[in-house]
XYZ file of C-alpha atoms in Angstrom:
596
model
C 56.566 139.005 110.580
C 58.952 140.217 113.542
C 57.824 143.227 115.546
C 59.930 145.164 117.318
C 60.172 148.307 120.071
C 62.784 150.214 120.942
C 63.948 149.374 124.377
C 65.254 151.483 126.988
C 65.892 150.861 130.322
C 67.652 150.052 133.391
C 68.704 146.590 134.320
C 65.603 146.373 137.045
C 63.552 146.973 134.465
C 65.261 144.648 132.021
C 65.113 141.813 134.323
C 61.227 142.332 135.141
C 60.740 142.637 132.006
C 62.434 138.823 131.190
C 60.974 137.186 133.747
C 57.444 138.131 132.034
C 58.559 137.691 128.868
C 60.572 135.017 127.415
C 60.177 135.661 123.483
C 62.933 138.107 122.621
C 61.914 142.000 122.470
C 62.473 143.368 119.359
C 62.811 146.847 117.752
C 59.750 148.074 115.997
C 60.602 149.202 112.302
C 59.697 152.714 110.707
C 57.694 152.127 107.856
C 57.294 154.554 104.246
C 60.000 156.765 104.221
C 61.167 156.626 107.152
C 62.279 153.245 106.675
C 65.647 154.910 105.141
C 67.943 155.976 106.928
C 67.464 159.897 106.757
C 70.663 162.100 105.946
C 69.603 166.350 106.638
C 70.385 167.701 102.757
C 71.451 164.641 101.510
C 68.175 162.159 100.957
C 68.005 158.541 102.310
C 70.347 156.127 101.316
C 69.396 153.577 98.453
C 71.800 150.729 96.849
C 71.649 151.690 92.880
C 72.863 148.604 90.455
C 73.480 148.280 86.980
C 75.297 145.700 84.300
C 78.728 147.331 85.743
C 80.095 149.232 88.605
C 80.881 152.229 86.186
C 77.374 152.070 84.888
C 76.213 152.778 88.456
C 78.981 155.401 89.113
C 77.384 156.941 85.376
C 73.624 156.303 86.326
C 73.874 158.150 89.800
C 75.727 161.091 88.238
C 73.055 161.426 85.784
C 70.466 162.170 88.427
C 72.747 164.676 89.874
C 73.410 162.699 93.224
C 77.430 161.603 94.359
C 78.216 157.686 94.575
C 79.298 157.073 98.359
C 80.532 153.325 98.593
C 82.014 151.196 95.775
C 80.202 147.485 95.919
C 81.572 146.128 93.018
C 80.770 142.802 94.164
C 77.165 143.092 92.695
C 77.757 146.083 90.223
C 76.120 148.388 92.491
C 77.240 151.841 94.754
C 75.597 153.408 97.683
C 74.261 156.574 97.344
C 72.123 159.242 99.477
C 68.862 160.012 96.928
C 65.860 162.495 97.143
C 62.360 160.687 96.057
C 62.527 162.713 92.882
C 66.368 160.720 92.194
C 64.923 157.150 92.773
C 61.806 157.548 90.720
C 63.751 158.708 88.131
C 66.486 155.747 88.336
C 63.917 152.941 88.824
C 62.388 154.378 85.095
C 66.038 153.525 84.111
C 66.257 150.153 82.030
C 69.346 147.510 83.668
C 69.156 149.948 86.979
C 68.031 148.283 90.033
C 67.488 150.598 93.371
C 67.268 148.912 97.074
C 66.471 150.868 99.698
C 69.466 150.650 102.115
C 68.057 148.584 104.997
C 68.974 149.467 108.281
C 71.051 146.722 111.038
C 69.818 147.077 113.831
C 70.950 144.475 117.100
C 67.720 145.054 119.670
C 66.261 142.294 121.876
C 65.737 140.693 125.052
C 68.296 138.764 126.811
C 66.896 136.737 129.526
C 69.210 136.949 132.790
C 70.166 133.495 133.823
C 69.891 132.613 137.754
C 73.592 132.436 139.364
C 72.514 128.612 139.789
C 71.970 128.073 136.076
C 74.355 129.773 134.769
C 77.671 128.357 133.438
C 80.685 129.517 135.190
C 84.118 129.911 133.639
C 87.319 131.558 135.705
C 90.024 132.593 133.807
C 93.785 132.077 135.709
C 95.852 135.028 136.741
C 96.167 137.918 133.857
C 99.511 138.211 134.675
C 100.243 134.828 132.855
C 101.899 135.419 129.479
C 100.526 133.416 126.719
C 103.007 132.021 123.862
C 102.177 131.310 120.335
C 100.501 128.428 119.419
C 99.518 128.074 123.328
C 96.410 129.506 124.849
C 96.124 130.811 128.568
C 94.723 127.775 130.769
C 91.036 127.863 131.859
C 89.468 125.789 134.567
C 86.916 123.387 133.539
C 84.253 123.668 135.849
C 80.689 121.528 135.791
C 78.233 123.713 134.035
C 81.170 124.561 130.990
C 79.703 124.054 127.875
C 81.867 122.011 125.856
C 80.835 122.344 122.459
C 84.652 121.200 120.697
C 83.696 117.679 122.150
C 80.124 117.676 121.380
C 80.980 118.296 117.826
C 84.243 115.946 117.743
C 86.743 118.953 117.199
C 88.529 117.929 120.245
C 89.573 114.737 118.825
C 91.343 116.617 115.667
C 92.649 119.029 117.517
C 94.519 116.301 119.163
C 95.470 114.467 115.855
C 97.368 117.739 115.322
C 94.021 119.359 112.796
C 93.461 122.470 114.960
C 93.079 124.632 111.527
C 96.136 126.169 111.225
C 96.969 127.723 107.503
C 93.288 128.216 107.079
C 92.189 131.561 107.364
C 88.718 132.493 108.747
C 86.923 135.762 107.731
C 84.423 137.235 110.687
C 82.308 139.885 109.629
C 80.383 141.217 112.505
C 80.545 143.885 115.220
C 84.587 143.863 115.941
C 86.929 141.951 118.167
C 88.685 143.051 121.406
C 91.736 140.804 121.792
C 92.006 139.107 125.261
C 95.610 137.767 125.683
C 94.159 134.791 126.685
C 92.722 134.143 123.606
C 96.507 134.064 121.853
C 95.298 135.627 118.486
C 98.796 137.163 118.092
C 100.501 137.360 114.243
C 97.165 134.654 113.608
C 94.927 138.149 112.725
C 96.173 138.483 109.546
C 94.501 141.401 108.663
C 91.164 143.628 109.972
C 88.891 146.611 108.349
C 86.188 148.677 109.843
C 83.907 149.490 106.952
C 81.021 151.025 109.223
C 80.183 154.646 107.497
C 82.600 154.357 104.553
C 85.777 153.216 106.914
C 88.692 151.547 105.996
C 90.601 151.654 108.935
C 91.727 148.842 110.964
C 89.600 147.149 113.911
C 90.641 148.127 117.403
C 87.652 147.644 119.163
C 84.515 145.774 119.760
C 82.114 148.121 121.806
C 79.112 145.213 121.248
C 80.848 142.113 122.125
C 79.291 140.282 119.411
C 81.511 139.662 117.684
C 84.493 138.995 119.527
C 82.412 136.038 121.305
C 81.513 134.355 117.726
C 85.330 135.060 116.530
C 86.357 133.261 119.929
C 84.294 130.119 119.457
C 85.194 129.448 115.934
C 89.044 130.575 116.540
C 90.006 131.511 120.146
C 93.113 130.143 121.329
C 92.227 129.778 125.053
C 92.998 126.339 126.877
C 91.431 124.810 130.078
C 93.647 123.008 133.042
C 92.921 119.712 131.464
C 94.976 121.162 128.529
C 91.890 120.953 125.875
C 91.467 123.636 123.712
C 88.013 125.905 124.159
C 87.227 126.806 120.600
C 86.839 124.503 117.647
C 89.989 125.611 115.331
C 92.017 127.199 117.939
C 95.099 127.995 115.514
C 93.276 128.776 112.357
C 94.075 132.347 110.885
C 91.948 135.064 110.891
C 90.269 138.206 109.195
C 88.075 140.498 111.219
C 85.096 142.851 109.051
C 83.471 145.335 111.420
C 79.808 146.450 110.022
C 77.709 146.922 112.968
C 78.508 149.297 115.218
C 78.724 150.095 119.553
C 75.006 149.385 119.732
C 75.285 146.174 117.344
C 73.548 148.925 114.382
C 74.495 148.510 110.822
C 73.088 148.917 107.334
C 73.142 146.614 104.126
C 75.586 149.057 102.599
C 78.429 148.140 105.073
C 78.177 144.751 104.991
C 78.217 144.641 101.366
C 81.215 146.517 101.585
C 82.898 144.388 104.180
C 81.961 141.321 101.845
C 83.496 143.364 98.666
C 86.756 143.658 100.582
C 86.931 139.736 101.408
C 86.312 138.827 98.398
C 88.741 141.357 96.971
C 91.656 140.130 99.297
C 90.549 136.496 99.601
C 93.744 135.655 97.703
C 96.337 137.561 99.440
C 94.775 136.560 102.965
C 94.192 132.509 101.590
C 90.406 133.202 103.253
C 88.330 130.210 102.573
C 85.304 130.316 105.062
C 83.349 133.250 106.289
C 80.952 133.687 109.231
C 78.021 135.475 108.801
C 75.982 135.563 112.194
C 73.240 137.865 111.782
C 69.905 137.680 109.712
C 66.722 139.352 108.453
C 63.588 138.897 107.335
C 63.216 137.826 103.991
C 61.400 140.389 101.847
C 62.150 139.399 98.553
C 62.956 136.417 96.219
C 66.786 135.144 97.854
C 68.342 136.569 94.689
C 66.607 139.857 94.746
C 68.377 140.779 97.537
C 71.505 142.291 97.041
C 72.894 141.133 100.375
C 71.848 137.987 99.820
C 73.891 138.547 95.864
C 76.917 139.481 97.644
C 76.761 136.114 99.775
C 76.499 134.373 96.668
C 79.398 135.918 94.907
C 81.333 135.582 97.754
C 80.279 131.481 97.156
C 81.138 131.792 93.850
C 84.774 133.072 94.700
C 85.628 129.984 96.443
C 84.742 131.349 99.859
C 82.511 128.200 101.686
C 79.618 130.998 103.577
C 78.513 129.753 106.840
C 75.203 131.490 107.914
C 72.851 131.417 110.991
C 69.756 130.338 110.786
C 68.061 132.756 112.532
C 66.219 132.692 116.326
C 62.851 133.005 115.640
C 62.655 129.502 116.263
C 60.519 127.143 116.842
C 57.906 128.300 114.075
C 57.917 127.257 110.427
C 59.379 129.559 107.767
C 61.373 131.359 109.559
C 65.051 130.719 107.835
C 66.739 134.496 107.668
C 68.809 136.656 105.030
C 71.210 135.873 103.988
C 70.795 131.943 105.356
C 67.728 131.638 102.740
C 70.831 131.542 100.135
C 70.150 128.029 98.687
C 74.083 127.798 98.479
C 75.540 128.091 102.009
C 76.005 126.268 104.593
C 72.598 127.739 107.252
C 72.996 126.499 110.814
C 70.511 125.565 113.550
C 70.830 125.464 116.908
C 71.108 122.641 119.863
C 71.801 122.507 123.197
C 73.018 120.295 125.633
C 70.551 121.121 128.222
C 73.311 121.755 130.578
C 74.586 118.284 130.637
C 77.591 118.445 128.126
C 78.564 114.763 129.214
C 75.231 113.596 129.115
C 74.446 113.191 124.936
C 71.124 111.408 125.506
C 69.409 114.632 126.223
C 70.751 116.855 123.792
C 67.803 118.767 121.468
C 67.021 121.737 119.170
C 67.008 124.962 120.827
C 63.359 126.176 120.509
C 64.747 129.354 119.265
C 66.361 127.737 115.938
C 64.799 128.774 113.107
C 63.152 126.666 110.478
C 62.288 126.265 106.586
C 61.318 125.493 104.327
C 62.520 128.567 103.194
C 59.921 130.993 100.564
C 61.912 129.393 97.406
C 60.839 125.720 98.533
C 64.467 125.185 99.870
C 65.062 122.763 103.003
C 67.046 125.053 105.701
C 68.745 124.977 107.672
C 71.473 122.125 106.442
C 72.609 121.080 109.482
C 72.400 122.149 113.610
C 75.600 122.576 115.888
C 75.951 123.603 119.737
C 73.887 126.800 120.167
C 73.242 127.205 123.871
C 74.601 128.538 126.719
C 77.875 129.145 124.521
C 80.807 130.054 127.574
C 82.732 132.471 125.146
C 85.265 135.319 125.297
C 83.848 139.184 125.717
C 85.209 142.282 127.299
C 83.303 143.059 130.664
C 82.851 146.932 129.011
C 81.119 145.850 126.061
C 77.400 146.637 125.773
C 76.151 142.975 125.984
C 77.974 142.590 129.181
C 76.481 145.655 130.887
C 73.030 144.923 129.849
C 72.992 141.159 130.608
C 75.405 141.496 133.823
C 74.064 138.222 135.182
C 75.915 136.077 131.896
C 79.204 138.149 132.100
C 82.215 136.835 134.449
C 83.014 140.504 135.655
C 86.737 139.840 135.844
C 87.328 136.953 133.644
C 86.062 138.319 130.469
C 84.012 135.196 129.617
C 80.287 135.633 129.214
C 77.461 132.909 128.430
C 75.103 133.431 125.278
C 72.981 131.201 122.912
C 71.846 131.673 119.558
C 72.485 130.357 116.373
C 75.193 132.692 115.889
C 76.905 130.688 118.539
C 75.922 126.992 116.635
C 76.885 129.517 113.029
C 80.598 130.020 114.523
C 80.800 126.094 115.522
C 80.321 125.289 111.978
C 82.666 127.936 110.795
C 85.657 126.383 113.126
C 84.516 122.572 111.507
C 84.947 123.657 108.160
C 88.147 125.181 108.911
C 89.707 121.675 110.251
C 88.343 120.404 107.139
C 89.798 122.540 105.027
C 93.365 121.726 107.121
C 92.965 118.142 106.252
C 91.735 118.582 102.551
C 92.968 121.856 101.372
C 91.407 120.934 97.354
C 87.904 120.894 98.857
C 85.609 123.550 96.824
C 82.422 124.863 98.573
C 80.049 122.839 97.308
C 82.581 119.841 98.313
C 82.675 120.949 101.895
C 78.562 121.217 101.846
C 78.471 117.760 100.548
C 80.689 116.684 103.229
C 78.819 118.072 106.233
C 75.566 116.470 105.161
C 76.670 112.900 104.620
C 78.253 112.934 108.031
C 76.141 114.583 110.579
C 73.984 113.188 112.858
C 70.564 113.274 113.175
C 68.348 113.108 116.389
C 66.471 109.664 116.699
C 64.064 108.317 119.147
C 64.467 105.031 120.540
C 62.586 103.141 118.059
C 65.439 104.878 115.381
C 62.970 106.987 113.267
C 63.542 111.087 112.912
C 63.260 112.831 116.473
C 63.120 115.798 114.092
C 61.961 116.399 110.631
C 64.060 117.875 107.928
C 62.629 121.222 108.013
C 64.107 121.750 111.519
C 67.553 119.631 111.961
C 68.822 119.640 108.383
C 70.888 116.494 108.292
C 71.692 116.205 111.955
C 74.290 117.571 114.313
C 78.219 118.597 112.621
C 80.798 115.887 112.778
C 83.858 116.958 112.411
C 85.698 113.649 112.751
C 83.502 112.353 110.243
C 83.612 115.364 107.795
C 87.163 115.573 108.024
C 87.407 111.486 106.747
C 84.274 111.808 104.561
C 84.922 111.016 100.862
C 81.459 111.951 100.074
C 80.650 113.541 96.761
C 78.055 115.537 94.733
C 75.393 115.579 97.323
C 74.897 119.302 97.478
C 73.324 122.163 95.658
C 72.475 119.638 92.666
C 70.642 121.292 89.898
C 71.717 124.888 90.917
C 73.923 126.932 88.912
C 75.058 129.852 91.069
C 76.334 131.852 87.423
C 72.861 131.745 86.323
C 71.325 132.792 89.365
C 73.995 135.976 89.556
C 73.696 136.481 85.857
C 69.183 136.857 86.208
C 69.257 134.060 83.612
C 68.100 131.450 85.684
C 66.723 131.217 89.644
C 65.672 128.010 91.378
C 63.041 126.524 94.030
C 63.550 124.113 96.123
C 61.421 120.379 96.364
C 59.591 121.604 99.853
C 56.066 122.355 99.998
C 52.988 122.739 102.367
C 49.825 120.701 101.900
C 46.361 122.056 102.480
C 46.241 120.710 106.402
C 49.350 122.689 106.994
C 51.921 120.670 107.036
C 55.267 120.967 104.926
C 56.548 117.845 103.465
C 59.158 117.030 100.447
C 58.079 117.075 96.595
C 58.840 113.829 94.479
C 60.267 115.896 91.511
C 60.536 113.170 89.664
C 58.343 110.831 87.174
C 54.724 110.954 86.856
C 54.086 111.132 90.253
C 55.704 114.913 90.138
C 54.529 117.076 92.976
C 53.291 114.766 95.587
C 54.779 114.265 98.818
C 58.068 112.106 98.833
C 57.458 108.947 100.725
C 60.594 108.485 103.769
C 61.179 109.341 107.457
C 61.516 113.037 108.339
C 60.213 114.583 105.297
C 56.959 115.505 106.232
C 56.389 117.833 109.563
C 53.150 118.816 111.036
C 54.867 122.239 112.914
C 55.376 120.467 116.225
C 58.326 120.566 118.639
C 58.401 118.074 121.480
C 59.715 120.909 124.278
C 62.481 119.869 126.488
C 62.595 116.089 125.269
C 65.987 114.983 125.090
C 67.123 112.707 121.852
C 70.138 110.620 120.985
C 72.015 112.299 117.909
C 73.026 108.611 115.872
C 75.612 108.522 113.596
C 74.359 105.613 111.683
C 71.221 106.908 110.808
C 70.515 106.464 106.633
C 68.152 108.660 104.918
C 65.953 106.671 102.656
C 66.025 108.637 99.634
C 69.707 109.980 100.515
C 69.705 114.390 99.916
C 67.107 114.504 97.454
C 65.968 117.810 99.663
C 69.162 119.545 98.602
C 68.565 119.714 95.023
C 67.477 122.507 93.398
C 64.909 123.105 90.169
C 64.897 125.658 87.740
C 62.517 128.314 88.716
C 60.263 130.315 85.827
C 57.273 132.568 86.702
C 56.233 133.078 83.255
C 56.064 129.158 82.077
C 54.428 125.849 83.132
C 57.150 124.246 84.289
C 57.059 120.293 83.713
C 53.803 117.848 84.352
C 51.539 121.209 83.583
C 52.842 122.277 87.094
C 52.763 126.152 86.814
C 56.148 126.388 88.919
C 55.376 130.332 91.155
C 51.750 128.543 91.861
C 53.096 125.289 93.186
C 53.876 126.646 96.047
C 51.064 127.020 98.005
C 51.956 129.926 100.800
C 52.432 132.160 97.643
C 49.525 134.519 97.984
C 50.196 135.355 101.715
C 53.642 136.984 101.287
C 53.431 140.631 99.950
C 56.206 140.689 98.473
C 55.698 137.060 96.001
C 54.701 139.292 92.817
C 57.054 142.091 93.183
C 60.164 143.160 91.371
C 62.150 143.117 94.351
C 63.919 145.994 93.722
C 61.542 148.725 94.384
C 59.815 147.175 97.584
C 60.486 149.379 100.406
C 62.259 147.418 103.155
C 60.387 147.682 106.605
C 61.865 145.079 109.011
C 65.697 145.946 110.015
C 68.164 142.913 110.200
C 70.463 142.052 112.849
C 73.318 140.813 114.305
C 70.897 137.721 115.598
C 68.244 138.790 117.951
C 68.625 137.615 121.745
C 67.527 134.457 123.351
C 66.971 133.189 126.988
C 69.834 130.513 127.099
C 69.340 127.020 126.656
């Protein structure tokens, strides 16, 4: 459970208060009814669902209350509700009611010594940059240069840069630097925060510009190498979080009905998602997490980030606990980015297995010290000065949001090369071809739980031929239509530890015998591992399947299926409905990190 305080302060105080504390600050939630967002006249806000959008329109009339937002994607409208209003819709049969839950972007960010930190200078403004060129950037030693880590560099210059994909980013905005060339490649932009629908014209956070920039900017360094990973993909920019990085569920649902709704006329085929939550229901009881999955089900491959609350067991966010998308850990380079042999997971990365038995996250990308575009005026920049290149708009940050946006720019090079590739297809891909750590005597440097598969590789995703290795035995209509929901093969034995179920035969249940599936909680700090490319799993994904989940029968070899799991009696929330649990913990755009 996250805890988190309100922070306000000056930047002497924010600095003494880093230096005491590395483990990110974080904003401490109201609890009861003050856990909605209060409205003077109007009630709190709720989420009401039915079988069909009108039914929701026709349920929140009956109680005498107005419908505010139209979220179609899950059959649901937002709607401000006295206690009298929600008591009386929750006696409703078909009607589900979630309490809107606040997004809220509070934390800690660790200033970084002038020594440590990377430095990036950005050539004279005055330079005009063309289409399908970026402004040229020095390449200085401490750059972090995640497009070669990851092998997008390599495409890029084989011509796959992902142009003709388009790349929806919904997060806090963008502010367009020229050097960044996004030009006619923003296709389109919406500001859904409060009911909007006007365009995006700002980014007051800084958030999100940064992410958009890694997965998409157009910016070039002297050596002529592109600084993002698919620097002439199209884009689509969602704002839902607001000046102070604040948001509620009821935006971003919105933002994620309107890219599903023009996914067609925009040809949008991945979306970033960089911000997380505490889980506090099932995955599919939570109607972000239903949106996500619709958005799936569209055609739309989902990147997620895994979360920073890292390194700790468990600990996989909303909406990355979606068994469908593609959840992304973190790595850094440790500040050697032409030095592989010391590369390891960011100690912030979040972990599974996830609640639902599901291995997460899938895979880890570059996540540290991420040298990225931001306005100098944004709120990040002013209160982390020490990561922001005053005049050069550039400013360092780590997080999986950062590793989140990597993955988003991979998929859209794959999609470039392979435009037939569904989802699930693209999944596959990235799993058969990333890397895993390995120690010198070429067993798992990690286990399962924390790296996924390994580290992206684009080269190798983009040749891949791999098929049906990913999100076997789920069926994402069943899961949307209540008829079916599904665990995943993880579990935790009675010493602690989490390890991989054989699901199959007589042996049913017991650990699964091969390297990296069973993890003790431990994280070697600031040891260094090769990331191999020829690394075979022994058993290939078995840990990305998925098994039909059913609380009320015993589910195969007299296995009662909600009991199997054996952290089920310490979360609250295990026997609930889902719907009527009052949510406590805000989310976030993903909480702040001491670079790496």
């Amino acid at each position: 459970m996250r805890t988190r305080q309100v922070l306000i302060c000056n930047m002497i105080a924010l600095a003494a208060i880093a230096a005491m504390n590395p483990v990110p600050a974080a904003t401490l939630a109201p609890t009861g009814a003050a856990a909605h967002m209060p409205t003077t006249g109007k009630g709190s806000r709720y989420i009401v669902q039915a079988s069909t959008l009108d039914a929701a329109h026709r349920d929140v009339d009956r109680v005498g209350a107005k419908s505010e937002q139209n979220l179609a994607i899950i059959n649901a409208v937002s709607a401000y509700l006295s206690p009298w209003q929600v008591a009386r819709l929750r006696k409703t049969a078909g009607v589900h009611v979630f309490a809107d839950r606040s997004l809220k972007t509070d934390g800690l960010l660790k200033l970084l010594s002038p020594i440590t930190s990377p430095v990036v200078m950005l050539t004279s403004s005055l330079q005009t940059p063309q289409d399908g060129q970026g402004m040229l950037l020095p390449s200085l030693l401490y750059q972090t240069n995640y497009p070669m880590l990851v092998g997008a560099d390599t495409l890029q210059q084989a011509g796959i840069t992902g142009k003709g994909v388009t790349i929806a980013v919904l997060d806090s905005g963008l502010q367009q630097d020229p050097s960044q060339n996004y030009n006619s490649r923003l296709l389109a932009s919406i500001d859904v925060l409060n009911g909007g629908s006007g365009p995006v014209r700002v980014d007051p956070y800084g958030h999100g510009t940064h992410v958009t920039s890694i997965a998409a900017g157009g910016a070039m360094n002297l050596a002529g190498s592109y600084l993002s990973i698919a620097p002439q993909s199209n884009l689509v920019v969602v704002r839902a979080f607001d000046g102070t990085g604040a948001g509620r569920y009821a935006d971003v649902i919105a933002g994620l009905n309107w890219i599903v709704a023009n996914q067609k006329k925009y040809k949008i085929r991945v979306l970033n998602l960089s911000f997380g939550a505490a889980p506090e229901s099932y995955y599919w009881d939570d109607p972000l997490n239903q949106a996500v999955m619709a958005a799936w089900r569209a055609g739309i491959v989902v990147v997620t980030a895994a979360g920073n609350e890292g390194p700790a067991a468990m600990t996989i966010d909303v909406p990355g606990n979606v068994p469908y998308v593609i959840t992304t850990g973190a790595l850094t380079d440790n500040n050697t980015p032409y030095n592989l042999s010391d590369d390891r997971l960011a100690s912030f990365s979040s972990t599974g297995p996830t609640y639902e038995g599901f291995v997460k996250p899938e895979l880890v990308a570059p996540g540290g010290h991420i040298v990225a575009s931001m306005s100098s005026n944004s709120y990040l920049a002013n209160i982390d000065p020490g990561s922001m290149i005053l005049t050069e708009q550039m400013f360092t940050m780590s997080g999986t949001s950062m590793a989140a946006a990597v993955t988003t720019g991979v998929v859209a090079l794959m999609l470039q090369s392979d435009p037939t590739l569904t989802p699930d297809a693209v999944k596959c891909r990235l799993l058969a071809s990333s890397r895993p750590a390995v120690t010198a005597s070429r067993t798992l440097a990690y286990s399962v739980f924390q790296q996924g598969a390994g580290l992206v590789n684009a080269v190798s995703a983009v040749n891949s031929s791999a098929t049906g290795c990913a999100n076997l035995g789920l069926d994402i209509n069943a899961d949307l239509a209540g008829t079916a929901h599904f665990g995943g093969p993880a579990n935790q034995a009675a010493n602690g530890s989490y390890y991989i179920m054989n699901m199959t035969g007589s042996t049913w249940g017991t650990p699964q015998v091969g390297d990296g599936y069973t993890w003790s909680q431990g994280y070697a700090w600031n040891q260094g591992y090769n990331w191999s490319e020829g690394y075979l799993w022994s058993q290939g994904y078995t840990w990305n399947k998925g098994y039909t989940w059913n609380k009320a029968y015993t589910w195969n070899k007299g296995y009662t299926w909600n009991k199997g799991y054996t952290w089920n009696k310490s979360v609250p929330w295990w026997n609930s409905t889902g719907s009527e649990a009052i949510s406590t913990t805000p989310a976030s755009i993903e909480n702040w990190v001491p670079n790496q």
